[in-house]
Coordinates of C-alpha atoms and ligand atoms in Angstrom, one line a residue:
X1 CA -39.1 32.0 14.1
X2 CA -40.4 29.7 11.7
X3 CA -40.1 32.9 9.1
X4 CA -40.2 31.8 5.4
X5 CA -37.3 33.3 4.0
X6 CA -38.6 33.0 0.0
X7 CA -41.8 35.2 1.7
X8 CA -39.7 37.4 3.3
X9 CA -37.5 38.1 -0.2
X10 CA -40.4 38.3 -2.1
X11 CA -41.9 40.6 0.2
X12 CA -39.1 42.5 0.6
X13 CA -39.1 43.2 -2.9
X14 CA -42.7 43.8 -3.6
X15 CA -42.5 46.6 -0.8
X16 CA -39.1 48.3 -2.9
X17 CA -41.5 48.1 -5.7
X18 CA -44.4 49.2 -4.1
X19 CA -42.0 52.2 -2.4
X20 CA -41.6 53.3 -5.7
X21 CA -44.9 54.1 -6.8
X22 CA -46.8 57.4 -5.5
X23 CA -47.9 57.4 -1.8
X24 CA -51.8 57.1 -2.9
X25 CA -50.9 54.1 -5.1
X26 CA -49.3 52.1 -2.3
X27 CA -51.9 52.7 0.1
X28 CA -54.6 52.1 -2.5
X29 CA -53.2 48.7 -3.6
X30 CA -52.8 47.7 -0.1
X31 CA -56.2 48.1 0.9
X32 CA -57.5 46.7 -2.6
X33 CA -55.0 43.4 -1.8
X34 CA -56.2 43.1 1.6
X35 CA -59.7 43.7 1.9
X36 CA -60.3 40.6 -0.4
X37 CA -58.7 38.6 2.2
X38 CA -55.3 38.2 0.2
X39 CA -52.2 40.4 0.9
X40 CA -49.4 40.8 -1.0
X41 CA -46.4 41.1 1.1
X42 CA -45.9 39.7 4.8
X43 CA -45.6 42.7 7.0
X44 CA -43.6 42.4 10.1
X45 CA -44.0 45.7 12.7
X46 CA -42.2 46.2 15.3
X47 CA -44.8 47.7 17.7
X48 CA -48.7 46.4 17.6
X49 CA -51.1 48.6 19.7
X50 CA -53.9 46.9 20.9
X51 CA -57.1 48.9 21.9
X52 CA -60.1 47.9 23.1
X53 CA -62.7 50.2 21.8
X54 CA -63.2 53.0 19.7
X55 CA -61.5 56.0 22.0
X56 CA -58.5 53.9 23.4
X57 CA -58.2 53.5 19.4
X58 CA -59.0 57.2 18.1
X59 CA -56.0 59.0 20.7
X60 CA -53.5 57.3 18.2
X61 CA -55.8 58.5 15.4
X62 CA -55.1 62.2 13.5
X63 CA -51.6 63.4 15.2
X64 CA -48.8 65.0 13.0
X65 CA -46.6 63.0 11.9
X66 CA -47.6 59.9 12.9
X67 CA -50.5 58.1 10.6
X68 CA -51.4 55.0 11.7
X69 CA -54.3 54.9 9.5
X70 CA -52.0 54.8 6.7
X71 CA -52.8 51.1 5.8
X72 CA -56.2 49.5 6.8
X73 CA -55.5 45.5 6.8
X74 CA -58.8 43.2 6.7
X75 CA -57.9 40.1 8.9
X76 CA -60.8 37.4 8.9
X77 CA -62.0 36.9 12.7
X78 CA -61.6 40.2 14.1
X79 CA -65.1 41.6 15.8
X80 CA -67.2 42.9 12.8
X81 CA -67.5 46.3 14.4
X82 CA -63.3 46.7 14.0
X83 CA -62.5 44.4 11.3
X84 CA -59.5 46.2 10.0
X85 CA -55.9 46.0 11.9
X86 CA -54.3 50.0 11.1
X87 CA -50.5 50.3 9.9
X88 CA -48.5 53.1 9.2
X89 CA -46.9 53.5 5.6
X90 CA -43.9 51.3 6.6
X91 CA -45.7 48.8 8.0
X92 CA -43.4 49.5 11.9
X93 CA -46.4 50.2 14.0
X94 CA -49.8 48.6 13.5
X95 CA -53.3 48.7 15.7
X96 CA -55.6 46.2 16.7
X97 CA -58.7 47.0 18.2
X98 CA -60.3 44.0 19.5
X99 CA -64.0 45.6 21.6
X100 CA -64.5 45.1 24.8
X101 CA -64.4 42.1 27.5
X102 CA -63.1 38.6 27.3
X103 CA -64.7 37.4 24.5
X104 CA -64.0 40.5 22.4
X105 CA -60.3 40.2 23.5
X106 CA -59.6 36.6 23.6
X107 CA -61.3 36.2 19.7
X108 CA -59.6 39.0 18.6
X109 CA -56.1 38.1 19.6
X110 CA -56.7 34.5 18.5
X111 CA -57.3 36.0 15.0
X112 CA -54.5 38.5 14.9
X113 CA -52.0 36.2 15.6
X114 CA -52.6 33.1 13.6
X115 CA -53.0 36.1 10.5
X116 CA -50.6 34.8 7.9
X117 CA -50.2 38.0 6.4
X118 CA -48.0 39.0 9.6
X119 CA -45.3 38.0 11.1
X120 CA -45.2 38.7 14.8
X121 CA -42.7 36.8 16.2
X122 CA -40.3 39.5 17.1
X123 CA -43.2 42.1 17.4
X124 CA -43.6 44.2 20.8
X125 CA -47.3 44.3 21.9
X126 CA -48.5 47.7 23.9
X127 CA -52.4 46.8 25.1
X128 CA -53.3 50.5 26.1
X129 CA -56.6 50.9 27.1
X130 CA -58.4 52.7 29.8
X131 CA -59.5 51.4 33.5
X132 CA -60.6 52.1 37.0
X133 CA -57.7 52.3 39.5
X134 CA -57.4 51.5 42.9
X135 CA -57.1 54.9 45.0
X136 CA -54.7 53.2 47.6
X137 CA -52.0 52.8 44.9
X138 CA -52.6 55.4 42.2
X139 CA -55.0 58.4 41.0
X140 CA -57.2 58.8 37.8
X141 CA -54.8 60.2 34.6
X142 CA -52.3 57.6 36.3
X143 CA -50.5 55.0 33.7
X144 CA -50.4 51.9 35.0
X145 CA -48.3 48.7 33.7
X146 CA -48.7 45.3 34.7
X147 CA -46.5 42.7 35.8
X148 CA -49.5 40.2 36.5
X149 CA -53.3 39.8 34.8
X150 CA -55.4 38.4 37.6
X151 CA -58.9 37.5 36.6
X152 CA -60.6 38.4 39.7
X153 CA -64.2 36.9 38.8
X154 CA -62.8 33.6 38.2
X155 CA -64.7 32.4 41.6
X156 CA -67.8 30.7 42.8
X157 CA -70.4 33.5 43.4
X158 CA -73.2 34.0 46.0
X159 CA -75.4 37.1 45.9
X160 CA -74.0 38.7 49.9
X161 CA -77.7 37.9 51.1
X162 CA -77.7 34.2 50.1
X163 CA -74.9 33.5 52.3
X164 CA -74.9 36.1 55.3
X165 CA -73.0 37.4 58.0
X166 CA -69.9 35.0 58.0
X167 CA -69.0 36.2 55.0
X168 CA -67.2 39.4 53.6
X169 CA -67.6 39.2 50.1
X170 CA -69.7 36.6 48.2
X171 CA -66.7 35.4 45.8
X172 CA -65.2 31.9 46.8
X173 CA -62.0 30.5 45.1
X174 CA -63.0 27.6 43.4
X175 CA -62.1 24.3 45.1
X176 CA -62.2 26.2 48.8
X177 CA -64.9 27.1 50.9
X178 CA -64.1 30.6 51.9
X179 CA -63.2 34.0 50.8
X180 CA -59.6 34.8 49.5
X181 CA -57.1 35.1 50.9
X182 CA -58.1 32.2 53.2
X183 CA -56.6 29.6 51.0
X184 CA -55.5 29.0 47.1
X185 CA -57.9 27.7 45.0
X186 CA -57.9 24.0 44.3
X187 CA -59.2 24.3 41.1
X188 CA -57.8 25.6 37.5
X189 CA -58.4 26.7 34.3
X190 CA -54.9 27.5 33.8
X191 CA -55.5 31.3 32.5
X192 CA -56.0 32.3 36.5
X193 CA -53.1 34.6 36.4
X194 CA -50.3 36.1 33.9
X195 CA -47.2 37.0 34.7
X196 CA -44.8 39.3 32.2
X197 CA -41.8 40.7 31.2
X198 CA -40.5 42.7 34.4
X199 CA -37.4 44.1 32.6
X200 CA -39.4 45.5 29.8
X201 CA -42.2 46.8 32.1
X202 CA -39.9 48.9 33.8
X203 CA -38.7 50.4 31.2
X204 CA -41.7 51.4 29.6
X205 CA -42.7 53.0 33.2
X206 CA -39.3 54.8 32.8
X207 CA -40.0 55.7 29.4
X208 CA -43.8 56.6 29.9
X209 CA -42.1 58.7 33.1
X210 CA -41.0 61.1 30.5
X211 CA -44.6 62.2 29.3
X212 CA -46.0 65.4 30.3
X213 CA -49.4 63.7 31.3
X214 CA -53.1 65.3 30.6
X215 CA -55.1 66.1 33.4
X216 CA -58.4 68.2 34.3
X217 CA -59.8 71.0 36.5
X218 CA -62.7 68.4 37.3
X219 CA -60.4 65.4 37.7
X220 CA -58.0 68.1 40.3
X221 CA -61.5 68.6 42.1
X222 CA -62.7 65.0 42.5
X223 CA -59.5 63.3 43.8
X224 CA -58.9 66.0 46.3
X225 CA -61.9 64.3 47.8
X226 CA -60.3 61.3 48.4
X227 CA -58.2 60.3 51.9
X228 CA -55.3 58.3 50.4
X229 CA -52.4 59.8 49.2
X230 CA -51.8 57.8 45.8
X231 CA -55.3 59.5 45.0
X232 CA -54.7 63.1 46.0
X233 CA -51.3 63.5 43.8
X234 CA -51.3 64.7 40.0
X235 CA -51.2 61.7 37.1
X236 CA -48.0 59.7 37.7
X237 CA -46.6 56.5 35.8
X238 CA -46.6 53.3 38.0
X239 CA -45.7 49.9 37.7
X240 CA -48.3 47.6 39.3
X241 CA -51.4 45.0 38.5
X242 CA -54.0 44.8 36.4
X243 CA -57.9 43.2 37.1
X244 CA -59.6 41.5 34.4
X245 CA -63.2 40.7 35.0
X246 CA -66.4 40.9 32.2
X247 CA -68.2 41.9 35.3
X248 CA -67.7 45.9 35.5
X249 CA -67.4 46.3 39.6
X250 CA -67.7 49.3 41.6
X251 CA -67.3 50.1 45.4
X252 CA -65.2 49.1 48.4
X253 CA -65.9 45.4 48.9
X254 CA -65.6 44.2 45.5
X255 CA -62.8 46.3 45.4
X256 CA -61.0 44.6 48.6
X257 CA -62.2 41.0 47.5
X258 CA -60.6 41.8 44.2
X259 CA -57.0 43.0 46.1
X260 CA -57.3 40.0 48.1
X261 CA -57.8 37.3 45.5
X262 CA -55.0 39.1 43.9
X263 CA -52.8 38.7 46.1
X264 CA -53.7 34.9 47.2
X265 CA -53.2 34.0 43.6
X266 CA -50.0 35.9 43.0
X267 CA -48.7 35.2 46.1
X268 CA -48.3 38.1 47.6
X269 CA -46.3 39.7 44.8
X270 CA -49.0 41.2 43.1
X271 CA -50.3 44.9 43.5
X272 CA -54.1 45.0 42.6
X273 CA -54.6 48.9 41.1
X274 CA -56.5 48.8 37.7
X275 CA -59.5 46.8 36.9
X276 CA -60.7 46.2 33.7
X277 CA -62.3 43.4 31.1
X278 CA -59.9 42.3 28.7
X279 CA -56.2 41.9 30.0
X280 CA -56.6 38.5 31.0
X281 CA -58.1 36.8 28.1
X282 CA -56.1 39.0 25.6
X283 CA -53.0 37.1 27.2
X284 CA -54.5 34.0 27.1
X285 CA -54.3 34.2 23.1
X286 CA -51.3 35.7 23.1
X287 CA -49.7 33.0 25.1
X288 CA -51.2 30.1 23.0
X289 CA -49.6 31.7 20.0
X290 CA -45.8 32.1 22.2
X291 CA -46.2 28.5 22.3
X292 CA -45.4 28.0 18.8
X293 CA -43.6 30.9 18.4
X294 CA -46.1 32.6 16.8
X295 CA -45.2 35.5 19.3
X296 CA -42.7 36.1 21.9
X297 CA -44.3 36.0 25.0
X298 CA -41.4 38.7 26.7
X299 CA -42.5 41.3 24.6
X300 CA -46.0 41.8 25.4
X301 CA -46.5 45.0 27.4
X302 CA -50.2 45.7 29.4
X303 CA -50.9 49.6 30.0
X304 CA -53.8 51.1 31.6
X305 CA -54.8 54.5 32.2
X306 CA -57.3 55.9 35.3
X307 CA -60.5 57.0 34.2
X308 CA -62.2 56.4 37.5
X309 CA -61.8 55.1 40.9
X310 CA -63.0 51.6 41.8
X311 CA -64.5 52.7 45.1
X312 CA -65.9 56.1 46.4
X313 CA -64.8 58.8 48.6
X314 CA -65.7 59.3 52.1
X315 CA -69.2 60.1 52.0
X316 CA -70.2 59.2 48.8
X317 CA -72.1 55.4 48.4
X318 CA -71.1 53.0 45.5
X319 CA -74.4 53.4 43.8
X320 CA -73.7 57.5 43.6
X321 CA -69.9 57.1 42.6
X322 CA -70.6 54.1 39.3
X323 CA -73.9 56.4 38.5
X324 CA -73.7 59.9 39.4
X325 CA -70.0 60.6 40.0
X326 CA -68.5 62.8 37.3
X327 CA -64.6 61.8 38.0
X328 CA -62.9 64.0 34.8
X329 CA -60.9 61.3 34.4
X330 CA -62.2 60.3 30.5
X331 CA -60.4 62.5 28.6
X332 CA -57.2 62.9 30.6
X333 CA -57.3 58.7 31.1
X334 CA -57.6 58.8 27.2
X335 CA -55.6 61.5 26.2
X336 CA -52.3 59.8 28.6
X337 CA -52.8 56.4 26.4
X338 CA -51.4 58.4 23.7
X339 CA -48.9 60.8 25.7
X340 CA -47.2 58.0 28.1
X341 CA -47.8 55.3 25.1
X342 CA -45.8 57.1 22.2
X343 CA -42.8 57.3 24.2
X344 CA -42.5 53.6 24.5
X345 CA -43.3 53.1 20.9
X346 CA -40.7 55.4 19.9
X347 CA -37.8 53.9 21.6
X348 CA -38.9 50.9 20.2
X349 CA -38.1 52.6 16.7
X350 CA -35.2 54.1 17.8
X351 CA -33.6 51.6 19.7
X352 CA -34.7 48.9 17.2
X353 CA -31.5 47.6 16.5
X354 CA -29.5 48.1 19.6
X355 CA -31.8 47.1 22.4
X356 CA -35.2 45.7 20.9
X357 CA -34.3 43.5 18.1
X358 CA -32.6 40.9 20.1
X359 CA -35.2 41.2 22.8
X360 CA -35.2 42.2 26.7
X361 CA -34.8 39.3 28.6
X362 CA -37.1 38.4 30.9
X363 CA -35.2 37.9 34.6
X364 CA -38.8 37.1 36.1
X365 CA -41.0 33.5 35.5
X366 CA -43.1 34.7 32.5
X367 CA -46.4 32.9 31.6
X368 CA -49.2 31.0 33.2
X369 CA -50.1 29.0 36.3
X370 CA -48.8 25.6 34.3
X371 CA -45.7 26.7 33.4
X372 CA -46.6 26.6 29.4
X373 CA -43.8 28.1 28.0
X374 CA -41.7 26.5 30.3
X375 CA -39.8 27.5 33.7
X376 CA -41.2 27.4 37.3
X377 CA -44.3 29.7 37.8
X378 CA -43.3 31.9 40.7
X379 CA -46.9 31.7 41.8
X380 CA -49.6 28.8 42.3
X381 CA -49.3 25.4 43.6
X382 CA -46.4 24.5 41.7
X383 CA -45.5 21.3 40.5
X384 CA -48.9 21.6 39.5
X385 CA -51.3 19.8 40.5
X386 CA -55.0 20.6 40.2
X387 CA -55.8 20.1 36.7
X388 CA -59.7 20.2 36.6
Ligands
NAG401 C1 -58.4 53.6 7.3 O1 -59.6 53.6 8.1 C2 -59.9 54.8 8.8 C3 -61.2 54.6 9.5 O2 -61.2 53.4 10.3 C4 -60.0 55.9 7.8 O3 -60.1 57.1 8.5 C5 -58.7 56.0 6.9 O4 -58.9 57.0 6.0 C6 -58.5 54.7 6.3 N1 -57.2 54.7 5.6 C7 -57.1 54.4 4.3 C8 -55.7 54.4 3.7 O5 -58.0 54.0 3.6
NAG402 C1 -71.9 31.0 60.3 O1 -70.9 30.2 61.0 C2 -71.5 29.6 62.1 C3 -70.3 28.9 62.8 O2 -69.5 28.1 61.9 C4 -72.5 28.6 61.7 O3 -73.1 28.0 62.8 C5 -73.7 29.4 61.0 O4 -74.6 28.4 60.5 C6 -73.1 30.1 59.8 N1 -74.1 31.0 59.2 C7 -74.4 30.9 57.9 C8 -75.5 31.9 57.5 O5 -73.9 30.2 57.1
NAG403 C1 -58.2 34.8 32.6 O1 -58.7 34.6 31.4 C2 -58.9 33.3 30.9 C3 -59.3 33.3 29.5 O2 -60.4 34.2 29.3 C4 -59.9 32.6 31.9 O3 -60.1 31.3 31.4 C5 -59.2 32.6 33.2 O4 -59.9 31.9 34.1 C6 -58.9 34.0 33.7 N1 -58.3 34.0 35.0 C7 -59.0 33.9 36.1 C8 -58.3 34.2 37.4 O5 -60.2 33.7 36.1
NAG404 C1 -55.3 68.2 28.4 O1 -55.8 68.0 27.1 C2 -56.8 69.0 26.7 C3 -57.3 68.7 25.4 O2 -56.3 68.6 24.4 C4 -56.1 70.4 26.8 O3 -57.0 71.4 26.5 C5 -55.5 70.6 28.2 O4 -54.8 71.9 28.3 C6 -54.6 69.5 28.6 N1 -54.3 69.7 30.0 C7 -53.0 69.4 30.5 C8 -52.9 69.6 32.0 O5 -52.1 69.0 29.8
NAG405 C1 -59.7 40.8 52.7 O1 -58.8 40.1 53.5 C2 -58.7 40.6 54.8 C3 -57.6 39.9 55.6 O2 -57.9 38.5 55.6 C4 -60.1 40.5 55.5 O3 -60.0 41.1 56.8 C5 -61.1 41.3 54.7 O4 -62.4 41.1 55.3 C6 -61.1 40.7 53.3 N1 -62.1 41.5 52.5 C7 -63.1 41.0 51.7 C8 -64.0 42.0 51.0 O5 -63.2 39.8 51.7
NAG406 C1 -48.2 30.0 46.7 O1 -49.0 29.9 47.9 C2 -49.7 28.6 48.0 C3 -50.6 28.7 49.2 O2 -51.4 29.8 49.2 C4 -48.7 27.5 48.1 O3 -49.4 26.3 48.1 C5 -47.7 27.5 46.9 O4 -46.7 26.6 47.1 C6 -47.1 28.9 46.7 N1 -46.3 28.9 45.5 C7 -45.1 29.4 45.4 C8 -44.5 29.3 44.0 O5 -44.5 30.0 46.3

């Protein structure tokens, strides 16, 4: 919003010039500019993939015709094992990869955006990265995207033994004395839950619906081991909710703590299926930087792709399933960030002008428990009052 225009011309006509030269030159210059920290033109894509580690990251790495490695951008604060943000030749679609949990996320976003060598503003975010899924709602190869980003460890904790048999699980919203969903916690950091863009979700499910998804003869094999029928189908695309927690959890009553705290906090809206260690605080940076425009909140869009269940089969304990359990669901879970992903990023391309440009607008509360970027949270103890 707050573009510079005199950037913008400049830049504008640095990049004719630079079009000019031969491809190796470009690309050379670019790196030279921007691995010293300075950059010579502001770019603005249209579609940022964010990864979380390095295979989430490699599945858009090495396809025909499409070479995001084109342009490697040093930004100052990204994690010094992925320092570089990726871009294509034209600067359209970029990559972050930010390594994994909170921290990782939260420091890398924080960095990204507030990069003054981007402008963002109007830029659709796709976080694609892998998870564990709940088998209740879908099945491993499955493409999952969010509406909300609970972070389900956000609790008091006892160790199960501490606390004993009136208890189910030994996380306790903070503020209350019993497990979720007995009541809302009293308590807030304000980053409890995140709530998106329905409109655009769906249409990246219908879009990601279009993939012919990957799957494997051992990941056919272990989910026919499973009761529920989400579980036992092929790879599907599904809208529902994503997990965040640095804690990586495993087994049925973590699993059922984690879909009931997710429901208490979302009230009732929310569909717990994926689980993984980022989401949450990734958002949190992301929606800091929407409050001055930095980014536009509506555009962000949270994938995740089954690699594993977050509980075992009939028969098989939690210690055998996180340990011993080989799922197939790696390679598939990786290849389908790629296969269900590139359709979204492509309309975004293609429909730049016509549908994206001008946005998607939100007909769902998007944002946090406090209301931040304004409107009435659909969730929480609103008008708020628990500040702590
Ligand atoms: C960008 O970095 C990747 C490795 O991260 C490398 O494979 C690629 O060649 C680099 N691209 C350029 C233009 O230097
Ligand atoms: C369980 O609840 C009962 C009834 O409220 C109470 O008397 C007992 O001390 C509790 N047990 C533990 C281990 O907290
Ligand atoms: C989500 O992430 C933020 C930032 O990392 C954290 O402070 C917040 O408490 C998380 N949400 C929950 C429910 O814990
Ligand atoms: C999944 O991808 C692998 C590796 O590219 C390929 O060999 C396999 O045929 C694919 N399977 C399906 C069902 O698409
Ligand atoms: C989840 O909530 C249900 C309904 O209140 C309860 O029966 C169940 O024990 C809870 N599960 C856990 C692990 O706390
Ligand atoms: C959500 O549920 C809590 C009780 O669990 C209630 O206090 C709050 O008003 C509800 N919020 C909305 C927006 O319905």
């Amino acid at each position: 919003m707050h573009f510079n225009l005199a950037g913008q011309l400049i830049g504008a006509l640095l990049l004719q010039t630079a079009s000019a030269l031969p491809v190796w030159a470009r690309f050379g210059s670019r790196s030279l500019s921007a691995r010293d920290g300075s950059y010579s033109e502001i770019l603005k894509p249209k579609v940022f993939i964010v990864s979380l580690f390095t295979p989430e990251a490699a599945a858009w790495w090495h396809i025909p015709d499409f070479n995001i490695l084109a342009q490697n951008i040093s930004i100052p604060g990204l994690s010094p094992r992925f320092p570089e943000a990726h871009c294509t030749a034209n600067g359209e679609i970029c990559q972050v990869v930010t390594g994994e949990g909170e921290i990782n996320a939260a420091a890398t976003i924080q960095a990204l955006v507030h990069y003054t060598g981007f402008n963002l503003a109007e830029t659709y975010f796709l976080s694609a990265g892998i998870a564990g899924v709940n088998p209740n709602v879908a099945t491993i190869g499955s493409v999952t995207y969010a509406r909300f980003a609970i972070q389900v460890a956000q609790q008091y904790e006892f160790d199960i033994r501490d606390i004993g048999e009136n208890f189910t699980t030994g996380y306790i919203p903070y503020g209350t004395k019993k497990p979720a969903p007995a009541e809302y916690p009293q308590n807030f950091y304000g980053t409890e839950v995140f709530e998106l863009n329905v409109a655009l979700r769906d249409r990246a499910v219908k879009l990601s619906s279009k993939a012919h998804l990957n799957d494997s003869d051992i990941a056919i094999a272990y989910r026919a081991k499973y009761t529920q029928k989400a579980a036992k189908s092929a790879p599907f695309v599904i809208g529902c909710d994503v997990a965040t927690s640095d804690n990586f959890y495993s087994g049925n009553i973590l699993a059922n703590a984690a879909n009931n705290f997710t429901l208490l906090m979302t009230n009732g809206t929310g569909v717990y299926c994926s689980t993984a260690q980022e989401d949450n605080a990734s958002l949190e940076s992301f929606m800091r930087a929407a409050k001055t425009k930095k980014v536009d909140y509506s555009r962000i869009m949270v994938m995740r792709t089954a690699a594993n269940f977050d509980r075992p089969h009939p028969g098989e304990s939690a210690y055998q399933h996180l340990f011993y359990a080989n799922s197939g669901g790696f390679l598939p879970s990786v290849a389908n960030i790629y296969l269900a992903g590139i359709e979204v990023v492509n309309d975004i391309i293609k429909n730049w002008d016509s549908v994206y440009a001008k946005g998607i607008h939100p007909t769902n509360y998007v944002g946090d428990i406090f209301g931040t970027l304004g409107g009435k949270p659909d969730f929480g103890p609103y008008p708020f009052f628990g500040e702590a």
